[in-house]
Structure formats: structure tokens, C-alpha cells
Short mmCIF file of C-alpha atoms and ligand atoms in Angstrom, two decimals:
data_model
loop_
_atom_site.label_atom_id
_atom_site.label_comp_id
_atom_site.label_asym_id
_atom_site.label_seq_id
_atom_site.Cartn_x
_atom_site.Cartn_y
_atom_site.Cartn_z
CA MET D 411 -58.32 -8.26 42.31
CA ARG D 412 -54.98 -9.14 40.79
CA ILE D 413 -52.43 -7.47 43.05
CA GLN D 414 -48.77 -8.01 42.21
CA THR D 415 -46.66 -5.21 43.57
CA LYS D 416 -43.40 -7.13 43.43
CA HIS D 417 -40.92 -7.61 40.62
CA TYR D 418 -39.39 -10.93 39.62
CA ILE D 419 -35.64 -10.74 40.07
CA ASP D 420 -33.04 -13.50 40.33
CA GLY D 421 -35.59 -16.28 40.63
CA ALA D 422 -37.87 -14.70 43.25
CA PHE D 423 -40.58 -12.08 43.67
CA VAL D 424 -39.04 -9.11 45.50
CA GLU D 425 -40.46 -5.88 46.88
CA SER D 426 -40.01 -2.77 44.78
CA THR D 427 -37.63 -0.18 46.22
CA GLY D 428 -40.34 2.42 45.58
CA ASN D 429 -43.92 2.57 46.75
CA GLU D 430 -45.70 3.90 43.70
CA ARG D 431 -48.49 1.68 42.40
CA LEU D 432 -50.27 1.57 39.03
CA ASP D 433 -53.89 0.54 38.58
CA VAL D 434 -54.67 -1.95 35.83
CA ILE D 435 -58.05 -1.46 34.16
CA ASN D 436 -60.36 -3.88 32.37
CA PRO D 437 -61.20 -1.98 29.15
CA ALA D 438 -64.59 -3.67 28.82
CA THR D 439 -65.83 -2.52 32.24
CA GLU D 440 -63.52 0.45 33.00
CA GLU D 441 -63.04 -1.15 36.41
CA VAL D 442 -59.75 -1.51 38.24
CA ILE D 443 -58.81 -5.20 38.14
CA GLY D 444 -55.50 -5.01 39.92
CA GLN D 445 -52.33 -3.17 40.78
CA ILE D 446 -48.67 -3.43 39.87
CA ALA D 447 -45.61 -1.65 41.17
CA ASN D 448 -44.22 1.26 39.23
CA GLY D 449 -40.59 0.13 39.37
CA THR D 450 -37.62 2.38 40.05
CA PRO D 451 -34.17 2.69 38.44
CA GLU D 452 -32.86 0.78 41.50
CA ASP D 453 -35.23 -2.11 40.74
CA VAL D 454 -33.98 -2.10 37.16
CA ASP D 455 -30.38 -2.14 38.34
CA ARG D 456 -31.04 -5.15 40.59
CA ALA D 457 -32.66 -7.00 37.72
CA VAL D 458 -29.81 -6.16 35.34
CA GLN D 459 -27.23 -7.33 37.90
CA ALA D 460 -29.10 -10.64 38.28
CA ALA D 461 -29.15 -11.10 34.50
CA LYS D 462 -25.46 -10.18 34.32
CA LYS D 463 -24.58 -12.73 37.01
CA ALA D 464 -26.54 -15.48 35.21
CA PHE D 465 -25.08 -14.70 31.78
CA PRO D 466 -21.68 -16.48 31.93
CA SER D 467 -23.19 -19.90 32.63
CA PHE D 468 -26.41 -19.54 30.58
CA SER D 469 -24.48 -18.28 27.55
CA LYS D 470 -22.36 -21.44 27.67
CA THR D 471 -25.29 -23.89 27.68
CA THR D 472 -25.36 -26.21 24.68
CA ARG D 473 -27.76 -26.05 21.79
CA GLU D 474 -29.34 -29.32 23.02
CA GLU D 475 -29.86 -27.96 26.53
CA ARG D 476 -31.60 -24.89 25.19
CA ILE D 477 -33.80 -26.94 22.82
CA GLU D 478 -34.88 -29.03 25.80
CA LEU D 479 -35.54 -25.92 27.84
CA LEU D 480 -37.68 -24.33 25.11
CA ASN D 481 -39.66 -27.56 24.74
CA HIS D 482 -40.27 -27.66 28.49
CA ILE D 483 -41.38 -24.02 28.37
CA ALA D 484 -43.81 -24.79 25.51
CA ALA D 485 -45.24 -27.74 27.47
CA ALA D 486 -45.67 -25.63 30.64
CA TYR D 487 -47.24 -22.82 28.58
CA GLU D 488 -49.76 -25.21 27.05
CA LYS D 489 -50.93 -26.33 30.47
CA ARG D 490 -52.07 -22.79 31.21
CA LYS D 491 -54.21 -22.34 28.11
CA LYS D 492 -57.44 -21.58 29.95
CA GLU D 493 -55.81 -19.04 32.25
CA PHE D 494 -54.04 -17.26 29.37
CA ILE D 495 -57.33 -16.87 27.52
CA GLU D 496 -59.03 -15.45 30.62
CA VAL D 497 -56.18 -13.09 31.47
CA VAL D 498 -55.75 -11.68 27.96
CA THR D 499 -59.49 -11.14 27.65
CA GLU D 500 -59.57 -9.36 30.99
CA GLU D 501 -56.55 -7.09 30.52
CA LEU D 502 -56.82 -6.41 26.77
CA GLY D 503 -60.55 -6.78 26.11
CA ALA D 504 -60.02 -9.30 23.29
CA PRO D 505 -63.05 -11.56 22.65
CA LEU D 506 -62.50 -15.06 24.05
CA HIS D 507 -62.15 -16.71 20.63
CA LEU D 508 -59.43 -14.22 19.68
CA SER D 509 -57.62 -14.69 22.98
CA GLU D 510 -57.54 -18.39 22.22
CA ARG D 511 -56.81 -18.47 18.49
CA ALA D 512 -54.47 -15.51 18.31
CA HIS D 513 -53.04 -14.44 21.65
CA TYR D 514 -52.62 -17.79 23.40
CA GLN D 515 -51.62 -19.57 20.19
CA MET D 516 -48.97 -17.06 19.10
CA GLY D 517 -47.15 -17.33 22.41
CA LEU D 518 -46.97 -21.07 22.09
CA ALA D 519 -45.92 -20.89 18.44
CA HIS D 520 -42.87 -18.72 19.20
CA PHE D 521 -41.45 -21.11 21.82
CA ARG D 522 -42.03 -24.10 19.53
CA GLU D 523 -40.55 -22.35 16.52
CA ALA D 524 -37.42 -21.25 18.41
CA ALA D 525 -36.83 -24.85 19.56
CA LYS D 526 -37.21 -26.06 15.98
CA GLN D 527 -34.94 -23.40 14.48
CA LEU D 528 -32.30 -24.11 17.09
CA GLU D 529 -31.87 -27.64 15.77
CA THR D 530 -30.25 -26.37 12.59
CA PHE D 531 -29.22 -22.83 13.49
CA PRO D 532 -25.76 -22.09 12.05
CA PHE D 533 -23.76 -20.83 15.05
CA GLU D 534 -20.46 -21.53 13.30
CA GLU D 535 -19.05 -21.17 9.81
CA ARG D 536 -15.60 -22.40 8.66
CA ARG D 537 -13.69 -20.28 6.12
CA GLY D 538 -10.36 -21.82 5.20
CA ASN D 539 -8.29 -21.98 8.37
CA SER D 540 -10.55 -19.49 10.15
CA VAL D 541 -13.93 -19.69 11.83
CA ILE D 542 -16.83 -17.27 12.28
CA ARG D 543 -18.84 -17.83 15.45
CA LYS D 544 -22.08 -16.32 16.61
CA GLU D 545 -22.15 -15.77 20.37
CA PRO D 546 -24.89 -14.47 22.69
CA ILE D 547 -24.83 -10.67 22.78
CA GLY D 548 -25.29 -10.31 26.56
CA VAL D 549 -27.92 -8.95 28.92
CA SER D 550 -30.94 -7.96 26.84
CA GLY D 551 -33.63 -5.45 27.77
CA LEU D 552 -37.05 -6.30 26.34
CA ILE D 553 -39.76 -3.65 26.18
CA THR D 554 -43.20 -4.61 24.88
CA PRO D 555 -46.57 -2.97 24.11
CA TRP D 556 -50.10 -4.03 25.04
CA ASN D 557 -51.77 -4.93 21.75
CA PHE D 558 -50.45 -8.50 21.37
CA PRO D 559 -49.12 -9.02 24.88
CA THR D 560 -48.28 -12.73 24.63
CA ASN D 561 -46.93 -12.57 21.09
CA GLN D 562 -44.55 -9.71 21.75
CA THR D 563 -43.12 -10.98 25.02
CA THR D 564 -42.72 -14.57 23.83
CA THR D 565 -41.13 -13.84 20.46
CA LYS D 566 -38.42 -11.86 22.25
CA LEU D 567 -37.99 -14.35 25.09
CA ALA D 568 -37.92 -17.42 22.84
CA SER D 569 -35.23 -15.86 20.64
CA ALA D 570 -33.20 -14.63 23.61
CA PHE D 571 -33.22 -18.03 25.35
CA ALA D 572 -32.46 -19.83 22.07
CA ALA D 573 -29.43 -17.58 21.62
CA GLY D 574 -28.27 -17.98 25.25
CA CYS D 575 -29.03 -14.45 26.46
CA THR D 576 -30.31 -13.43 29.86
CA VAL D 577 -33.02 -10.78 30.00
CA VAL D 578 -34.90 -8.07 31.84
CA LEU D 579 -38.48 -7.72 30.57
CA LYS D 580 -40.58 -4.61 30.99
CA PRO D 581 -44.05 -5.44 29.71
CA SER D 582 -46.68 -2.81 28.99
CA GLU D 583 -48.14 -1.41 32.18
CA LEU D 584 -51.59 -1.79 30.58
CA THR D 585 -51.33 -5.58 30.13
CA PRO D 586 -48.91 -6.89 32.79
CA TYR D 587 -50.71 -10.06 33.86
CA SER D 588 -50.09 -12.31 30.85
CA ALA D 589 -46.39 -11.43 31.21
CA LEU D 590 -46.43 -12.26 34.92
CA MET D 591 -47.89 -15.68 34.08
CA LEU D 592 -44.60 -16.51 32.38
CA VAL D 593 -42.83 -16.61 35.75
CA ASP D 594 -44.60 -19.84 36.76
CA ILE D 595 -44.00 -21.34 33.35
CA PHE D 596 -40.27 -20.64 33.39
CA GLU D 597 -39.94 -21.95 36.95
CA GLU D 598 -41.75 -25.15 36.02
CA ALA D 599 -39.56 -25.53 32.92
CA GLY D 600 -36.41 -25.23 35.03
CA LEU D 601 -35.04 -21.95 33.66
CA PRO D 602 -32.00 -21.10 35.79
CA LYS D 603 -32.29 -18.24 38.29
CA GLY D 604 -31.46 -14.80 36.91
CA VAL D 605 -31.99 -15.71 33.24
CA PHE D 606 -35.44 -14.11 33.25
CA ASN D 607 -36.18 -10.98 35.25
CA LEU D 608 -39.30 -8.86 35.09
CA VAL D 609 -39.67 -5.27 36.28
CA ASN D 610 -43.08 -3.66 35.99
CA GLY D 611 -43.75 0.02 35.54
CA THR D 612 -44.05 2.90 33.12
CA GLY D 613 -41.82 3.68 30.19
CA ASP D 614 -40.48 6.93 31.58
CA ARG D 615 -39.28 5.20 34.76
CA VAL D 616 -38.50 1.54 34.11
CA GLY D 617 -38.10 1.73 30.32
CA ASN D 618 -35.77 4.71 30.50
CA ALA D 619 -33.61 3.13 33.19
CA LEU D 620 -33.33 -0.07 31.18
CA THR D 621 -32.38 1.59 27.89
CA LYS D 622 -29.75 3.75 29.61
CA HIS D 623 -28.25 1.00 31.76
CA PRO D 624 -24.54 0.47 30.95
CA ASP D 625 -24.69 -3.30 31.59
CA VAL D 626 -27.50 -3.89 29.11
CA GLU D 627 -25.95 -4.79 25.74
CA PHE D 628 -29.06 -4.98 23.61
CA ILE D 629 -32.57 -3.52 23.60
CA SER D 630 -35.40 -5.19 21.74
CA PHE D 631 -38.36 -2.84 21.60
CA THR D 632 -41.85 -3.10 20.18
CA GLY D 633 -44.10 -0.08 20.34
CA SER D 634 -44.74 3.31 18.80
CA VAL D 635 -42.40 5.21 16.49
CA GLN D 636 -42.24 8.08 18.96
CA THR D 637 -40.99 5.83 21.80
CA GLY D 638 -38.68 3.96 19.41
CA LYS D 639 -36.90 7.20 18.57
CA LEU D 640 -36.45 8.04 22.26
CA ILE D 641 -35.09 4.57 22.96
CA SER D 642 -32.56 4.82 20.13
CA LYS D 643 -31.32 8.12 21.54
CA ASN D 644 -31.04 6.70 25.06
CA ALA D 645 -29.22 3.59 23.83
CA ALA D 646 -26.74 5.62 21.81
CA ASP D 647 -24.91 6.85 24.91
CA THR D 648 -23.70 3.33 25.71
CA VAL D 649 -23.60 2.19 22.04
CA LYS D 650 -26.20 -0.52 22.58
CA LYS D 651 -27.57 -2.51 19.73
CA VAL D 652 -31.28 -1.76 19.30
CA THR D 653 -34.01 -3.48 17.35
CA LEU D 654 -37.25 -1.61 16.86
CA GLU D 655 -40.60 -3.06 15.82
CA LEU D 656 -42.72 0.04 15.30
CA GLY D 657 -45.88 1.18 13.61
CA GLY D 658 -47.36 0.69 10.18
CA LYS D 659 -49.81 2.03 7.63
CA SER D 660 -50.01 -1.10 5.57
CA PRO D 661 -51.70 -1.16 2.16
CA MET D 662 -53.92 -3.94 0.87
CA ILE D 663 -53.95 -3.81 -2.93
CA ILE D 664 -57.00 -5.52 -4.38
CA LEU D 665 -56.49 -6.31 -8.04
CA ASP D 666 -59.16 -6.13 -10.67
CA ASP D 667 -59.12 -9.88 -11.33
CA PHE D 668 -59.76 -10.93 -7.71
CA ASP D 669 -63.20 -12.03 -6.53
CA ILE D 670 -64.67 -8.94 -4.90
CA GLU D 671 -66.69 -10.81 -2.27
CA ILE D 672 -63.63 -12.73 -1.08
CA ALA D 673 -61.61 -9.51 -1.14
CA VAL D 674 -64.17 -7.79 1.09
CA LYS D 675 -64.14 -10.70 3.50
CA ILE D 676 -60.33 -10.67 3.78
CA ALA D 677 -60.05 -6.88 3.99
CA VAL D 678 -62.75 -6.50 6.65
CA ALA D 679 -61.40 -9.37 8.75
CA ASN D 680 -57.92 -7.85 8.61
CA ILE D 681 -58.76 -4.31 9.72
CA MET D 682 -61.17 -5.54 12.42
CA TYR D 683 -58.67 -8.04 13.85
CA ASN D 684 -57.89 -7.22 17.49
CA CYS D 685 -60.19 -4.21 17.02
CA GLY D 686 -57.72 -2.70 14.56
CA GLN D 687 -55.04 -2.54 17.24
CA MET D 688 -52.47 -4.26 15.11
CA CYS D 689 -49.19 -2.86 13.76
CA THR D 690 -49.66 -4.87 10.55
CA ALA D 691 -53.31 -3.82 10.06
CA ALA D 692 -54.19 -3.30 6.40
CA SER D 693 -55.38 0.21 7.17
CA ARG D 694 -55.32 1.44 3.56
CA THR D 695 -57.55 -0.57 1.26
CA LEU D 696 -56.66 0.09 -2.37
CA VAL D 697 -59.51 -0.78 -4.74
CA PRO D 698 -59.86 -0.32 -8.54
CA LYS D 699 -61.74 2.96 -9.05
CA ASP D 700 -64.74 1.44 -10.83
CA LYS D 701 -65.23 -1.12 -8.04
CA VAL D 702 -65.07 1.21 -5.04
CA ASP D 703 -68.82 1.68 -4.58
CA LYS D 704 -69.59 -2.02 -4.82
CA PHE D 705 -66.69 -2.86 -2.49
CA ALA D 706 -67.84 -0.28 0.08
CA GLU D 707 -71.42 -1.54 -0.07
CA LEU D 708 -70.36 -5.15 0.47
CA ALA D 709 -67.99 -4.16 3.30
CA LYS D 710 -70.84 -2.26 4.97
CA LYS D 711 -73.12 -5.30 4.71
CA ARG D 712 -70.43 -7.43 6.27
CA LEU D 713 -69.87 -5.06 9.16
CA GLU D 714 -73.59 -4.97 9.91
CA ARG D 715 -73.12 -8.60 10.94
CA TYR D 716 -70.09 -7.88 13.15
CA PRO D 717 -71.38 -7.70 16.72
CA VAL D 718 -69.46 -5.36 19.03
CA GLY D 719 -69.79 -6.19 22.71
CA ASP D 720 -68.67 -7.85 25.89
CA PRO D 721 -65.51 -9.86 25.13
CA LEU D 722 -66.78 -12.57 27.48
CA ASP D 723 -69.81 -13.10 25.24
CA PRO D 724 -68.91 -15.75 22.63
CA LYS D 725 -71.06 -13.91 20.08
CA SER D 726 -68.91 -10.73 20.18
CA ALA D 727 -66.68 -10.24 17.15
CA LEU D 728 -65.20 -6.99 18.45
CA GLY D 729 -64.43 -5.98 22.02
CA PRO D 730 -63.39 -2.58 23.32
CA LEU D 731 -60.18 -0.67 22.63
CA ILE D 732 -57.51 -0.90 25.29
CA SER D 733 -57.95 2.47 27.04
CA LYS D 734 -59.72 5.80 27.26
CA GLN D 735 -56.72 7.41 25.59
CA GLN D 736 -56.95 4.96 22.67
CA TYR D 737 -60.71 5.55 22.44
CA GLU D 738 -60.15 9.30 22.18
CA ARG D 739 -57.38 8.84 19.65
CA VAL D 740 -59.61 6.76 17.36
CA GLN D 741 -62.47 9.26 17.75
CA SER D 742 -60.18 12.11 16.75
CA TYR D 743 -59.10 10.24 13.60
CA ILE D 744 -62.71 9.54 12.63
CA GLN D 745 -63.41 13.26 13.06
CA LYS D 746 -60.36 14.12 10.92
CA GLY D 747 -61.58 11.75 8.19
CA ILE D 748 -64.93 13.55 8.13
CA ASP D 749 -63.31 17.01 8.28
CA GLU D 750 -60.90 16.27 5.46
CA GLY D 751 -63.66 15.15 3.11
CA ALA D 752 -63.71 11.34 3.21
CA THR D 753 -67.17 9.78 2.83
CA LEU D 754 -68.42 7.90 5.88
CA VAL D 755 -69.94 4.61 4.71
CA PHE D 756 -70.49 2.92 8.07
CA GLY D 757 -69.92 3.56 11.79
CA GLY D 758 -68.57 6.96 12.77
CA LEU D 759 -68.23 8.91 15.97
CA GLY D 760 -69.41 7.83 19.42
CA LYS D 761 -70.04 4.53 21.11
CA PRO D 762 -72.12 1.71 19.64
CA GLU D 763 -75.68 1.69 20.94
CA GLY D 764 -76.07 0.19 24.40
CA LEU D 765 -72.33 0.15 25.13
CA GLU D 766 -71.86 3.26 27.21
CA LYS D 767 -69.46 1.61 29.65
CA GLY D 768 -66.18 0.30 28.24
CA TYR D 769 -63.93 1.74 25.54
CA TYR D 770 -66.04 0.50 22.64
CA VAL D 771 -65.97 2.21 19.25
CA LYS D 772 -68.06 1.76 16.13
CA PRO D 773 -66.35 -0.23 13.39
CA THR D 774 -66.02 2.35 10.66
CA ILE D 775 -65.60 2.52 6.88
CA PHE D 776 -64.53 5.55 4.87
CA LYS D 777 -64.40 5.76 1.09
CA ASP D 778 -63.16 8.61 -1.15
CA VAL D 779 -60.01 8.65 0.94
CA THR D 780 -56.96 10.15 -0.76
CA ASN D 781 -53.50 9.16 0.31
CA ASP D 782 -52.62 12.66 1.53
CA MET D 783 -55.40 12.62 4.15
CA THR D 784 -54.43 12.20 7.80
CA ILE D 785 -56.36 8.92 8.06
CA ALA D 786 -54.26 7.52 5.18
CA GLN D 787 -50.94 8.67 6.60
CA GLU D 788 -51.14 8.24 10.39
CA GLU D 789 -51.56 5.03 12.34
CA ILE D 790 -55.11 5.03 13.78
CA PHE D 791 -54.84 1.72 15.66
CA GLY D 792 -58.57 1.16 15.59
CA PRO D 793 -61.25 -0.59 13.45
CA VAL D 794 -61.30 2.03 10.71
CA MET D 795 -61.15 1.02 7.05
CA SER D 796 -59.98 3.67 4.56
CA ILE D 797 -60.81 2.84 0.95
CA ILE D 798 -58.54 4.50 -1.59
CA ALA D 799 -59.29 4.31 -5.32
CA TYR D 800 -56.60 3.59 -7.93
CA GLU D 801 -56.64 3.40 -11.72
CA THR D 802 -53.49 1.50 -12.71
CA VAL D 803 -51.24 -1.03 -11.00
CA ASP D 804 -48.36 1.47 -11.13
CA GLU D 805 -50.50 4.03 -9.38
CA ALA D 806 -51.46 1.46 -6.71
CA ILE D 807 -47.77 0.74 -6.08
CA GLU D 808 -47.00 4.45 -5.87
CA ILE D 809 -49.79 5.01 -3.33
CA ALA D 810 -48.74 1.94 -1.34
CA ASN D 811 -45.19 3.25 -1.01
CA ASP D 812 -46.21 6.83 -0.26
CA THR D 813 -45.89 6.50 3.53
CA ILE D 814 -43.19 6.83 6.17
CA TYR D 815 -43.92 3.21 7.15
CA GLY D 816 -42.97 -0.12 5.60
CA LEU D 817 -44.10 -2.92 7.89
CA SER D 818 -46.46 -5.06 5.81
CA ALA D 819 -48.39 -5.08 2.59
CA TYR D 820 -51.10 -7.31 1.25
CA VAL D 821 -51.92 -8.20 -2.36
CA LEU D 822 -55.06 -9.93 -3.54
CA GLY D 823 -54.86 -10.97 -7.18
CA ASN D 824 -54.82 -13.88 -9.59
CA ASP D 825 -52.36 -12.78 -12.25
CA LYS D 826 -49.04 -14.12 -11.01
CA LYS D 827 -46.92 -11.65 -12.97
CA THR D 828 -48.75 -8.63 -11.61
CA VAL D 829 -48.68 -10.00 -8.06
CA GLU D 830 -44.93 -10.61 -8.36
CA LYS D 831 -44.34 -7.14 -9.75
CA ILE D 832 -46.19 -5.60 -6.80
CA ALA D 833 -44.43 -7.84 -4.23
CA GLY D 834 -41.09 -6.80 -5.70
CA SER D 835 -41.92 -3.09 -5.75
CA ILE D 836 -43.40 -2.52 -2.32
CA ARG D 837 -40.97 -1.32 0.31
CA ALA D 838 -42.16 -3.36 3.29
CA GLY D 839 -40.76 -6.12 5.48
CA GLN D 840 -43.57 -8.53 4.71
CA VAL D 841 -45.81 -8.90 1.67
CA ASN D 842 -48.75 -11.23 2.15
CA ILE D 843 -50.35 -12.74 -0.94
CA ASN D 844 -54.02 -13.72 -1.15
CA GLY D 845 -54.60 -13.98 2.59
CA ALA D 846 -51.81 -16.47 3.33
CA ILE D 847 -51.77 -17.58 6.96
CA ALA D 848 -49.01 -16.56 9.39
CA ASP D 849 -45.73 -18.47 9.19
CA TYR D 850 -43.73 -18.21 12.40
CA SER D 851 -40.51 -19.22 10.68
CA MET D 852 -40.60 -16.14 8.45
CA PRO D 853 -38.83 -12.90 9.47
CA PHE D 854 -41.04 -10.15 10.87
CA GLY D 855 -40.09 -6.47 10.86
CA GLY D 856 -40.17 -3.27 8.92
CA PHE D 857 -38.57 -1.07 6.28
CA LYS D 858 -38.36 2.73 6.73
CA GLN D 859 -39.81 4.10 10.00
CA SER D 860 -41.48 0.77 10.80
CA GLY D 861 -38.29 -0.31 12.45
CA ILE D 862 -34.86 -1.86 12.52
CA GLY D 863 -34.15 -5.59 12.74
CA ARG D 864 -36.29 -8.70 12.55
CA GLU D 865 -38.12 -11.03 14.93
CA TRP D 866 -39.55 -14.58 14.66
CA GLY D 867 -37.74 -17.78 13.69
CA ASP D 868 -34.04 -17.89 12.84
CA TYR D 869 -33.87 -14.18 11.98
CA GLY D 870 -35.20 -13.41 15.44
CA ILE D 871 -32.51 -15.53 17.11
CA ASP D 872 -29.83 -13.85 15.01
CA GLU D 873 -30.55 -10.46 16.60
CA TYR D 874 -29.42 -11.78 20.01
CA LEU D 875 -26.02 -12.85 18.69
CA GLU D 876 -22.71 -11.11 18.13
CA VAL D 877 -20.34 -12.18 15.37
CA LYS D 878 -16.80 -13.24 16.24
CA ALA D 879 -14.09 -13.93 13.65
CA ILE D 880 -11.32 -16.27 14.86
CA ILE D 881 -8.65 -16.01 12.24
CA GLY D 882 -6.06 -18.70 11.53
CA ILE D 883 -7.17 -21.10 14.28
CA TYR D 884 -7.06 -24.26 12.11
P1 NAD O 1772 -45.68 2.70 23.33
O1 NAD O 1772 -44.52 3.10 22.48
O2 NAD O 1772 -46.45 3.77 23.99
O3 NAD O 1772 -45.23 1.72 24.49
C1 NAD O 1772 -44.56 0.51 24.22
C2 NAD O 1772 -43.73 0.13 25.44
O4 NAD O 1772 -42.72 1.12 25.61
C3 NAD O 1772 -44.52 0.10 26.75
O5 NAD O 1772 -44.04 -0.96 27.54
C4 NAD O 1772 -44.17 1.44 27.37
O6 NAD O 1772 -44.27 1.45 28.78
C5 NAD O 1772 -42.72 1.60 26.93
N1 NAD O 1772 -42.21 2.97 26.93
C6 NAD O 1772 -42.91 4.12 26.82
N2 NAD O 1772 -42.07 5.19 26.90
C7 NAD O 1772 -40.82 4.69 27.04
C8 NAD O 1772 -39.52 5.28 27.18
N3 NAD O 1772 -39.36 6.58 27.18
N4 NAD O 1772 -38.47 4.46 27.31
C9 NAD O 1772 -38.61 3.12 27.30
N5 NAD O 1772 -39.81 2.51 27.20
C10 NAD O 1772 -40.91 3.28 27.05
O7 NAD O 1772 -46.60 1.81 22.39
P2 NAD O 1772 -48.00 1.15 22.78
O8 NAD O 1772 -49.03 2.21 22.78
O9 NAD O 1772 -47.85 0.29 23.98
O10 NAD O 1772 -48.22 0.17 21.52
C11 NAD O 1772 -48.77 0.58 20.33
C12 NAD O 1772 -47.70 0.83 19.29
O11 NAD O 1772 -46.90 -0.34 19.13
C13 NAD O 1772 -48.27 1.11 17.93
O12 NAD O 1772 -47.61 2.20 17.33
C14 NAD O 1772 -47.98 -0.17 17.15
O13 NAD O 1772 -47.87 -0.02 15.76
C15 NAD O 1772 -46.70 -0.61 17.75
N6 NAD O 1772 -46.53 -2.05 17.53
C16 NAD O 1772 -45.57 -2.50 16.67
C17 NAD O 1772 -45.41 -3.84 16.41
C18 NAD O 1772 -44.35 -4.36 15.49
O14 NAD O 1772 -43.97 -5.51 15.64
N7 NAD O 1772 -43.89 -3.59 14.53
C19 NAD O 1772 -46.21 -4.75 17.06
C20 NAD O 1772 -47.19 -4.28 17.91
C21 NAD O 1772 -47.32 -2.92 18.15
#
């Protein structure tokens, strides 16, 4: 059992001021694997005071000192590769290969990228006899979800440390252990006391207290739109800066001139990634009308070879969803798809055969989906592909933009002009062309209700900085 009922405040694990505990469940077995404290507003206050006390000296560290620190963090992180893979698989249910290639790797990439960006980051700009300086914003509250637990904590932490900010992290109560592993890493890397503080607990207790706290200057949040709205309202009372990385309903536009077999491979891999629990999931697959049946048939064939099962089994391509609640949510969307007239091509309701224990779902494909259906408008957060037919490129663009979200979009096509036209017309923070691999130096974030602000690389660091104009100094 992983029992950690203390919080990490001012360089030490300390008892919570409350005695409420939260069970942590392994989604593959439905068994309790540990317990964490459900922190209190007093715990949050202690953590914020520690971060506030550490801020004056940490914010004055040099660029070189922070580069060295980030490099030490990356080195200490790398040493714990095996443990990260085990922990993420246990708390999230991600198959081992995914825990290694995505979850472990992304955490490392963010620390490395921040160190690299810091080498050339423009903290100062001269204008005539004046200067514009970017200075650390202050104590930052970081609130993260469960679906990419290492990626979301580390992108925030790497940017905050690069900028010179001190932090209080509240990780998701469903996946707290990969976040707790960071404590050892930061201690080994020599992070000064009070720069990093971690308070565990639920959103309505710890998250609320953090977003309302008058000494927190900035909140960086990743999670659902619903929570993002609440956080913005809470933060407004003390005029805090807020960045929000929220949901998505990202389109993948497959153009007529693109090899259909490759398109199927890319589209299936995308929507099945992390069992569909991905804010950037290409959850609307736009296919030329006359190719829909062939595409659906090929996608079905591909999924027949996608084994769902125990994440500890190297043969499993898909593990379980994170929780019972998430299982029920995905089931209800599959039911809505059926009720609203989409054609079920593969998968459907219920658990895959032989997997009664664990929050496993059947990877599912719908065709004949129209963009006004619930499954085309709401974020399912599960392995459910919705194929939408289009007749012209203009219609595809119109469908792609007909959503409250604007996180990502994907285009698969060979004609450069058409691809460029689509990339320029889609209202989303990221447009990925022909399955390009992730680039951690590129900004990540959304248009419309997918969020406010950007993470990753230099844009991520920028969010943790305030702008100061010193006029007439030279
Ligand atoms: P969630 O909004 O339920 O929870 C996210 C975090 O917020 C958790 O730590 C939770 O405890 C906390 N929280 C909940 N209520 C709060 C409150 N009132 N005040 C402060 N904090 C509160 O989201 P989730 O279910 O953990 O994650 C899934 C969602 O995250 C999906 O909608 C997904 O699209 C989104 N997401 C977005 C991105 C992105 O970068 N855009 C990345 C991953 C996930």
C-alpha cells in the first residue's frame, strides 16, 4: 500500500491539519492501492506562506543558476525511470509501453526543454533610453488533472522554475503518486526549501482554497471546462492571473488525396491513445463522403487487432479508463450515439469479454455521425471514434470549426495549398499536419473554450512572468 497522508511544505513532509483521508484506486483492479490526505485550507495557507517566504531569494537567482537546477532535475528524474513507469501504470492504468514512451518521456522532455529555452529567453528588451523587463509573477498555484499526470505537473513546474517562481501544486487526487515522486527528485537536485510545495486533496477543498488565496498571484490550471470556469470566478476576487488548459473536440480532416490506409492508422492510433483520455484527442474524424464506408471498414479491422487488457501485460494496447465515473460517462455517450442515430461499426456498450473487473471499455467506432449529435459536440474522453462525412473542403472547415472548443486540429493531405488553407482557417491552438510528432518547444493551448494562455517551451515560461517598463533609465 502506498500511504502518504502528509503534505510537502517548506522542504519537509508535514502532517495535515485535518484527518480526512482519500483512497487511491488502481483502475485495472478496482483495488485500493493507497491513501492520501484530503488537505484543508489551513494546509494550503501553510504551503502558500512557505512559497511566499522562498520567493524573494528564488526570484533573484540568475538564469545560469536556474539552467543548472533544471538540468539537475532532469538528471534526477531520469534515474527514476523504472519507478515512474510502474507508478503511472498503477495509478492511471496506462499500459507499460505508454507509461514509458509517453508519460515518463514527456515529464523529462519538459524539464530539458525549459533548460534549453532559458539559455536564450529574452528577459530584457532595450527601447531607446528605457528598458522592458520580465520578472517572475510570484507565488503560483498549479492544479492538474489525472490523464497525463507527469506531463501536466512537469510542464507547469519546469516553466515556473525557469521563470523564478515558487509554487504550490495540487495534483489530481486520482493520480497523486507520480506527483509525490517529484519531491525526491527536487531534493536531490538541490531545489531550495519552500520553492516547491505540494498539498494533496480534492478540488472543492484544496483547489478552492488555493484559487482564493490572496497571496497566490497566478493560477495555472489544467482540467475540465466546468472547473476552469469556477476557478476563473474564484480568482477574480483577488484579480489573479489565470491560465486554463481545458477540453477539446478536435477534428481530424482526412483529405481525398491522402493514402486511406495510412489515414486509418493515424486516426485510430490518435483516438485510442491513452484510452481516448486526451484533451487533444482527434475525436471527430472527417472523411470524404465517398470514402466513409471503406475508412470505417479498415478502422474496424485495425481495432480487431487492438488488445484491451491488463496494463501490466506487454501485449495490451489499451488499459482501463481511470475511474468508475469515467466508465459510466463513456457508456452514456455510446448510448447517446446509438440513440441519436449514429451507426455502430465496432465496440459498443459494456465491458470487453473477460474483463469484468477494472474500468475497461470497448474501443468503439461510429459512422454516420453528424456534427450536431452529442457525440460530435461533447468531450467523451474515451476510445470512441466518430466518423463524420464531408463533401467539400469548405464544408470540412465549417464542420471543424462548429464547436465551442479550439484546442487542436489535425490535417492529413498531400496538396500543400489545401493543407495550408485548412491550417489557416481552423480556429485552434495547434494544427498538426500529416501526423507530425510532438515538439516540446512549440506553444500548447487553446482557442475559444479550450482555454486561456499557453504552456510548453518559451511560451510556457512567459506565463509566469510580469512585464515591467523602466522608463528613462539610460
Ligand atoms: P477536473 O476539472 O475534474 O479536475 C482537474 C483538477 O482540478 C483536479 O486536480 C481537481 O481536483 C481540481 N478541481 C476540481 N474542482 C476544483 C475546484 N472547484 N477548484 C479548484 N480545483 C478543482 O478535470 P479531470 O477530470 O481531472 O481531467 C479531465 C479534463 O481535463 C478533461 O476535460 C480534459 O480535456 C482536460 N484536460 C485538458 C488539457 C489541456 O492541456 N488542455 C490536458 C489534459 C486534460
